[in-house]
Short mmCIF file of C-alpha atoms in Angstrom, two decimals:
data_model
loop_
_atom_site.label_atom_id
_atom_site.label_comp_id
_atom_site.label_asym_id
_atom_site.label_seq_id
_atom_site.Cartn_x
_atom_site.Cartn_y
_atom_site.Cartn_z
CA MET A 123 -23.57 -81.66 -63.50
CA ALA A 124 -20.94 -79.69 -65.36
CA ARG A 125 -22.97 -76.53 -64.79
CA GLU A 126 -23.13 -77.22 -61.04
CA SER A 127 -19.37 -77.79 -60.94
CA SER A 128 -18.78 -74.54 -62.79
CA PHE A 129 -21.13 -72.73 -60.40
CA LYS A 130 -19.20 -74.01 -57.38
CA GLN A 131 -15.92 -73.06 -59.00
CA GLY A 132 -17.26 -69.57 -59.62
CA LEU A 133 -18.22 -69.21 -55.97
CA LYS A 134 -14.73 -70.35 -54.95
CA VAL A 135 -13.25 -67.38 -56.82
CA ILE A 136 -14.78 -64.96 -54.29
CA PRO A 137 -13.11 -66.27 -51.09
CA LEU A 138 -9.93 -67.01 -53.07
CA TYR A 139 -9.68 -63.38 -54.14
CA ILE A 140 -10.51 -62.03 -50.67
CA VAL A 141 -8.06 -64.35 -48.87
CA THR A 142 -5.33 -63.52 -51.39
CA VAL A 143 -5.86 -59.78 -50.86
CA VAL A 144 -5.96 -60.03 -47.06
CA ILE A 145 -2.95 -62.33 -46.66
CA GLY A 146 -0.93 -60.53 -49.32
CA THR A 147 -1.63 -57.12 -47.76
CA ILE A 148 -0.69 -58.35 -44.28
CA ILE A 149 2.58 -59.89 -45.52
CA CYS A 150 3.54 -56.72 -47.40
CA ALA A 151 2.52 -54.49 -44.48
CA VAL A 152 4.64 -56.53 -42.07
CA ALA A 153 7.61 -56.41 -44.48
CA TYR A 154 7.17 -52.65 -44.90
CA SER A 155 6.93 -52.19 -41.13
CA LEU A 156 10.14 -54.13 -40.52
CA TYR A 157 11.99 -52.27 -43.27
CA SER A 158 10.76 -48.90 -41.93
CA LEU A 159 11.93 -49.86 -38.44
CA CYS A 160 15.34 -50.68 -39.96
CA THR A 161 15.51 -47.21 -41.55
CA HIS A 162 15.02 -45.68 -38.08
CA MET A 163 17.32 -48.14 -36.31
CA VAL A 164 20.62 -46.98 -34.77
CA ALA A 165 23.53 -49.28 -34.00
CA GLY A 166 23.69 -50.04 -30.29
CA SER A 167 20.10 -48.97 -29.59
CA GLN A 168 17.11 -51.08 -28.58
CA VAL A 169 15.59 -53.10 -31.42
CA HIS A 170 11.81 -52.90 -32.04
CA ILE A 171 10.10 -55.57 -34.11
CA PHE A 172 6.68 -53.95 -34.57
CA ASN A 173 5.26 -50.49 -35.03
CA LEU A 174 1.52 -50.00 -35.55
CA LYS A 175 1.91 -46.77 -37.53
CA PHE A 176 4.37 -48.33 -39.98
CA PHE A 177 2.14 -51.40 -40.29
CA LEU A 178 -0.94 -49.32 -41.15
CA ASP A 179 1.14 -47.24 -43.57
CA GLY A 180 2.11 -50.51 -45.25
CA VAL A 181 -1.54 -51.55 -45.48
CA PHE A 182 -2.53 -48.31 -47.23
CA ILE A 183 0.53 -48.31 -49.50
CA PHE A 184 0.47 -51.92 -50.64
CA SER A 185 -3.22 -52.84 -50.68
CA PRO A 186 -3.72 -51.36 -54.20
CA ALA A 187 -0.73 -53.33 -55.50
CA ILE A 188 -1.96 -56.53 -53.86
CA LEU A 189 -5.41 -56.01 -55.33
CA ILE A 190 -3.80 -55.82 -58.78
CA LEU A 191 -1.52 -58.81 -58.20
CA SER A 192 -4.38 -60.82 -56.74
CA GLY A 193 -6.00 -60.54 -60.15
CA VAL A 194 -2.97 -62.26 -61.65
CA LEU A 195 -3.13 -64.97 -58.98
CA THR A 196 -6.82 -65.49 -59.65
CA CYS A 197 -6.04 -65.83 -63.35
CA ALA A 198 -3.42 -68.41 -62.39
CA TYR A 199 -6.12 -70.33 -60.50
CA LEU A 200 -8.38 -70.25 -63.55
CA ILE A 201 -5.48 -71.45 -65.70
CA ARG A 202 -4.80 -74.31 -63.29
CA HIS A 203 -8.51 -75.17 -62.99
CA PRO A 204 -10.12 -74.32 -66.36
CA PRO A 205 -13.83 -73.57 -65.86
CA THR A 206 -16.44 -75.38 -67.93
CA SER A 207 -18.46 -72.19 -68.40
CA ALA A 208 -18.03 -68.42 -68.34
CA PHE A 209 -19.47 -68.08 -64.82
CA PRO A 210 -16.16 -68.15 -62.84
CA THR A 211 -14.62 -65.66 -65.27
CA ILE A 212 -17.61 -63.32 -64.91
CA ILE A 213 -17.36 -63.53 -61.10
CA TYR A 214 -13.67 -62.66 -61.31
CA MET A 215 -14.37 -59.66 -63.56
CA ILE A 216 -17.07 -58.37 -61.19
CA ILE A 217 -14.73 -58.60 -58.18
CA TYR A 218 -11.95 -56.85 -60.07
CA ALA A 219 -14.34 -54.09 -61.18
CA VAL A 220 -15.48 -53.57 -57.57
CA PHE A 221 -11.82 -53.07 -56.62
CA TRP A 222 -11.41 -50.19 -59.04
CA ILE A 223 -14.80 -48.61 -58.40
CA ILE A 224 -14.92 -48.86 -54.59
CA LEU A 225 -11.82 -50.17 -52.84
CA MET A 226 -9.12 -48.07 -54.51
CA PRO A 227 -10.78 -44.66 -53.81
CA LEU A 228 -11.72 -45.87 -50.31
CA ASN A 229 -8.09 -46.78 -49.66
CA PHE A 230 -6.92 -43.26 -50.62
CA LYS A 231 -9.61 -41.65 -48.47
CA LEU A 232 -8.73 -43.73 -45.39
CA ALA A 233 -5.01 -43.16 -45.97
CA ASP A 234 -5.54 -39.38 -46.00
CA THR A 235 -7.62 -39.56 -42.82
CA PHE A 236 -4.96 -41.66 -41.09
CA SER A 237 -2.16 -39.32 -42.19
CA LEU A 238 -4.01 -36.29 -40.78
CA SER A 239 -4.51 -38.05 -37.45
CA GLN A 240 -0.82 -39.02 -37.23
CA LYS A 241 0.80 -35.62 -37.80
CA GLN A 242 4.07 -35.30 -35.91
CA GLU A 243 5.41 -32.22 -34.21
CA PRO A 244 8.45 -30.57 -35.83
CA GLY A 245 11.66 -32.21 -34.62
CA SER A 246 9.91 -35.26 -33.18
CA SER A 247 11.33 -37.50 -35.91
CA VAL A 248 14.98 -36.73 -35.11
CA VAL A 249 16.82 -39.96 -34.30
CA LYS A 250 19.93 -39.68 -32.13
CA LEU A 251 22.95 -41.58 -33.40
CA SER A 252 25.02 -43.62 -30.97
CA ASP A 253 28.67 -43.06 -30.17
CA GLY A 254 31.44 -45.65 -30.16
CA PHE A 255 30.94 -46.92 -33.76
CA PHE A 256 32.91 -46.38 -36.99
CA ARG A 257 30.60 -45.20 -39.77
CA GLU A 258 31.61 -45.01 -43.44
CA THR A 259 29.87 -42.50 -45.72
CA ASP A 260 29.20 -42.81 -49.44
CA ASN A 261 32.30 -40.78 -50.32
CA GLY A 262 34.57 -43.13 -48.34
CA TYR A 263 35.13 -40.98 -45.23
CA ILE A 264 35.03 -42.87 -41.93
CA TYR A 265 33.71 -41.13 -38.80
CA TYR A 266 33.99 -42.14 -35.17
CA TYR A 267 31.74 -40.17 -32.81
CA THR A 268 32.96 -39.86 -29.24
CA ASP A 269 29.97 -37.81 -28.09
CA VAL A 270 26.51 -37.25 -29.58
CA SER A 271 23.95 -34.80 -28.19
CA ASP A 272 20.17 -35.22 -28.36
CA LYS A 273 20.12 -32.91 -31.40
CA ASN A 274 22.83 -34.90 -33.22
CA VAL A 275 25.58 -32.38 -32.55
CA VAL A 276 28.69 -34.54 -32.48
CA GLU A 277 32.39 -34.57 -31.80
CA GLY A 278 34.93 -37.21 -32.71
CA VAL A 279 37.53 -38.12 -35.34
CA CYS A 280 37.49 -38.59 -39.09
CA ILE A 281 39.63 -40.75 -41.38
CA ALA A 282 39.90 -39.07 -44.78
CA PRO A 283 40.90 -41.52 -47.54
CA LYS A 284 41.37 -38.74 -50.12
CA ASP A 285 44.01 -37.10 -47.93
CA ASN A 286 46.34 -40.13 -47.64
CA GLN A 287 44.32 -41.62 -44.78
CA SER A 288 44.85 -38.52 -42.65
CA VAL A 289 43.05 -38.40 -39.31
CA TYR A 290 41.63 -35.23 -37.79
CA SER A 291 39.28 -34.43 -34.93
CA PHE A 292 36.17 -32.25 -34.95
CA THR A 293 33.77 -30.76 -32.38
CA ASP A 294 30.31 -29.17 -32.36
CA THR A 295 29.38 -30.54 -35.79
CA GLN A 296 25.69 -30.70 -36.64
CA LEU A 297 24.81 -33.88 -38.52
CA PRO A 298 22.48 -33.37 -41.53
CA ALA A 299 18.96 -34.72 -41.40
CA ALA A 300 18.74 -38.34 -42.53
CA SER A 301 17.22 -38.74 -46.00
CA ASP A 302 16.51 -42.47 -45.91
CA PHE A 303 18.36 -44.38 -43.18
CA SER A 304 19.07 -42.84 -39.78
CA ASP A 305 22.32 -44.79 -39.40
CA PRO A 306 24.77 -45.49 -42.30
CA LEU A 307 25.75 -48.74 -40.58
CA ILE A 308 22.21 -50.07 -40.86
CA LYS A 309 21.86 -48.79 -44.44
CA LYS A 310 24.94 -50.72 -45.53
CA THR A 311 23.42 -53.93 -44.15
CA VAL A 312 19.72 -53.85 -45.10
CA GLN A 313 19.41 -51.48 -48.06
CA MET A 314 17.26 -52.90 -50.87
CA PRO A 315 19.02 -54.36 -53.93
CA ASP A 316 19.08 -52.18 -57.05
CA VAL A 317 16.40 -54.27 -58.77
CA LEU A 318 13.97 -53.84 -55.88
CA GLN A 319 14.74 -50.12 -55.74
CA VAL A 320 13.81 -49.76 -59.43
CA LEU A 321 10.58 -51.74 -58.93
CA SER A 322 9.79 -49.66 -55.85
CA LYS A 323 10.34 -46.46 -57.83
CA TRP A 324 7.95 -47.59 -60.57
CA PHE A 325 5.39 -48.73 -58.03
CA ASN A 326 5.55 -45.38 -56.21
CA SER A 327 5.12 -43.58 -59.54
CA PHE A 328 1.99 -45.60 -60.31
CA MET A 329 0.53 -44.92 -56.86
CA VAL A 330 1.25 -41.17 -57.14
CA ILE A 331 -0.50 -41.12 -60.52
CA ALA A 332 -3.50 -42.98 -59.10
CA LYS A 333 -3.82 -40.74 -56.06
CA THR A 334 -3.39 -37.57 -58.12
CA SER A 335 -6.17 -38.71 -60.45
CA TYR A 336 -8.38 -39.43 -57.43
CA THR A 337 -7.85 -35.95 -55.98
CA GLU A 338 -8.53 -34.23 -59.34
CA GLY A 339 -12.14 -35.35 -59.43
CA THR A 340 -14.48 -38.01 -60.75
CA LEU A 341 -13.69 -37.54 -64.46
CA ALA A 342 -9.93 -37.72 -63.92
CA TRP A 343 -10.36 -40.83 -61.79
CA LEU A 344 -12.58 -42.55 -64.35
CA CYS A 345 -10.01 -41.80 -67.05
CA PHE A 346 -7.25 -43.32 -64.93
CA ALA A 347 -9.49 -46.26 -63.99
CA SER A 348 -9.49 -47.26 -67.66
CA VAL A 349 -6.27 -49.09 -66.82
CA GLY A 350 -8.48 -51.33 -64.68
CA LEU A 351 -10.43 -52.31 -67.79
CA ALA A 352 -7.22 -53.29 -69.54
CA LEU A 353 -5.97 -55.27 -66.54
CA LEU A 354 -9.35 -56.97 -66.11
CA SER A 355 -9.40 -58.08 -69.73
CA VAL A 356 -6.09 -59.95 -69.36
CA VAL A 357 -8.18 -62.89 -68.13
CA GLY A 358 -9.09 -63.42 -71.79
CA LEU A 359 -5.53 -64.60 -72.45
CA ARG A 360 -5.61 -67.34 -69.81
CA GLN A 361 -6.29 -70.18 -72.29
CA LEU A 362 -4.55 -68.93 -75.42
CA SER A 363 -2.11 -71.84 -75.35
CA LYS A 364 -2.49 -75.50 -74.40
CA TRP A 365 0.57 -75.05 -72.18
CA ARG A 366 -0.50 -73.62 -68.83
CA LEU A 367 2.95 -72.21 -68.07
CA ILE A 368 2.89 -70.23 -71.33
CA ASP A 369 -0.55 -68.86 -70.43
CA LEU A 370 0.68 -67.79 -67.00
CA VAL A 371 3.79 -66.09 -68.40
CA LEU A 372 1.62 -64.34 -70.99
CA VAL A 373 -0.84 -63.08 -68.37
CA ILE A 374 1.99 -61.75 -66.17
CA SER A 375 3.84 -60.16 -69.10
CA VAL A 376 0.76 -58.38 -70.46
CA THR A 377 -0.15 -57.15 -66.96
CA VAL A 378 3.32 -55.69 -66.47
CA GLY A 379 3.21 -54.19 -69.97
CA ILE A 380 -0.13 -52.47 -69.29
CA LEU A 381 1.15 -50.99 -66.03
CA ALA A 382 4.38 -49.80 -67.70
CA LEU A 383 2.42 -48.27 -70.59
CA ASN A 384 0.23 -46.27 -68.21
CA ILE A 385 3.17 -45.09 -66.12
CA LEU A 386 4.94 -43.88 -69.27
CA GLY A 387 1.72 -42.28 -70.46
CA TYR A 388 1.35 -40.21 -67.29
CA THR A 389 5.02 -39.19 -67.07
CA ASN A 390 7.47 -37.54 -69.44
CA SER A 391 8.35 -40.10 -72.10
CA PHE A 392 8.55 -40.78 -75.82
CA MET A 393 4.74 -40.71 -75.88
CA ASP A 394 4.59 -36.94 -75.23
CA PRO A 395 4.27 -35.78 -78.90
CA LEU A 396 1.44 -38.21 -79.58
CA LYS A 397 -0.27 -37.31 -76.29
CA ALA A 398 -0.16 -33.62 -77.23
CA LYS A 399 -1.89 -34.29 -80.56
CA VAL A 400 -4.65 -36.42 -79.02
CA ASP A 401 -5.16 -33.96 -76.14
CA GLY A 402 -5.93 -31.28 -78.70
CA ILE A 403 -8.64 -33.44 -80.27
CA VAL A 404 -10.30 -34.40 -76.96
CA PRO A 405 -9.52 -31.49 -74.59
CA ASN A 406 -12.04 -32.32 -71.85
CA VAL A 407 -10.78 -35.83 -71.15
CA LYS A 408 -7.78 -36.48 -68.89
CA ASN A 409 -5.06 -38.15 -70.96
CA PRO A 410 -7.39 -39.40 -73.73
CA LEU A 411 -4.59 -41.31 -75.48
CA LEU A 412 -4.22 -43.71 -72.56
CA VAL A 413 -7.97 -44.05 -72.19
CA LEU A 414 -8.16 -45.03 -75.86
CA LEU A 415 -5.23 -47.45 -75.61
CA ASN A 416 -6.64 -49.11 -72.49
CA ILE A 417 -10.04 -49.57 -74.13
CA ILE A 418 -8.42 -51.02 -77.26
CA ILE A 419 -6.38 -53.45 -75.15
CA CYS A 420 -9.53 -54.45 -73.28
CA ILE A 421 -11.46 -55.12 -76.48
CA ILE A 422 -8.59 -57.09 -78.06
CA CYS A 423 -8.00 -59.31 -75.01
CA LEU A 424 -11.70 -60.00 -74.44
CA CYS A 425 -12.24 -60.80 -78.12
CA ILE A 426 -9.29 -63.18 -78.04
CA GLY A 427 -10.73 -64.85 -74.96
CA ILE A 428 -14.20 -65.23 -76.50
CA ILE A 429 -12.83 -66.62 -79.76
CA VAL A 430 -10.50 -69.08 -78.03
CA ALA A 431 -13.24 -70.17 -75.60
CA ALA A 432 -15.68 -70.77 -78.48
CA LYS A 433 -13.05 -72.74 -80.39
CA ARG A 434 -12.21 -74.88 -77.34
CA SER A 435 -15.91 -75.51 -76.65
CA ARG A 436 -16.50 -76.57 -80.25
CA GLN A 437 -13.44 -78.82 -80.14
CA ARG A 438 -14.63 -80.49 -76.90
CA ALA A 439 -18.08 -81.04 -78.44
CA LEU A 440 -16.51 -82.74 -81.47
CA GLU A 441 -14.36 -84.93 -79.24
CA ASP A 442 -17.35 -85.91 -77.12
CA GLU A 443 -19.31 -86.79 -80.24
CA LEU A 444 -16.35 -88.73 -81.70
CA TYR A 445 -15.76 -90.80 -78.56
CA GLY A 446 -19.44 -91.16 -77.69
CA VAL A 447 -19.36 -89.14 -74.48
CA ASN A 448 -22.80 -88.05 -73.31
#
């Protein structure tokens, strides 16, 4: 009976993982679409609440992250509902491996195809600012545009705080191309907090590393995919403590640590001298130091999981024998 229960629980892992990936990707894609629309929004103009291109961009950008985070959520499910056998854990590991082997490269391929089909003509992305609003720049200057052409050539007045609040007028001034937000007024309202900007920067770095490895060929991708082995093995830490909250915090912390280690390993960091030495020993492997570290982490976590699982199983058997449970 216990084996049947464990088998059913293992089968539940499959739809749980798929639903988590689908719902998580949709939520992130919608959030990305709304934020992208805000970056193109201009005060006084018509507000759009959905853009298919931005939504699909969000799907391609965030689906790899959701696939990684869904592994953490699946581990949380296994922590909350401890399986009576290794079957649910094996199912989880197979699904996670399929993600790295198939879905991640497929995501990059589809994203490249979509980007090629959505090429814009030069100048088509210029967003015209509206007149009749006071806009403050990062250096404290306040501008009021009385007239704005279709090419963002403006005229108006400026309040210069560094010149004792002096006011002067200007004409035929070409506004620079927007780097992030089209309108400073919108930027001041909806710009991401500093913490989210840092997380976004690290996430973008990880995605650039992954895509670069994918474009460099099969060997480079397999070397990068070793991080998947390390992340997959974190499931071995899900029952290290008798406190479920501690197990969950441990799983999340180790996952974040593995991602941070790989980002540092692929960028300029304190690891550079050691990477140079290992690269000289194994010249044909892309970043062999990280491949070695990821494999070591995988072995350690899986060994911990096997040892803890065997100890728990032996302890349950002794308790069943002590209390006469058949």
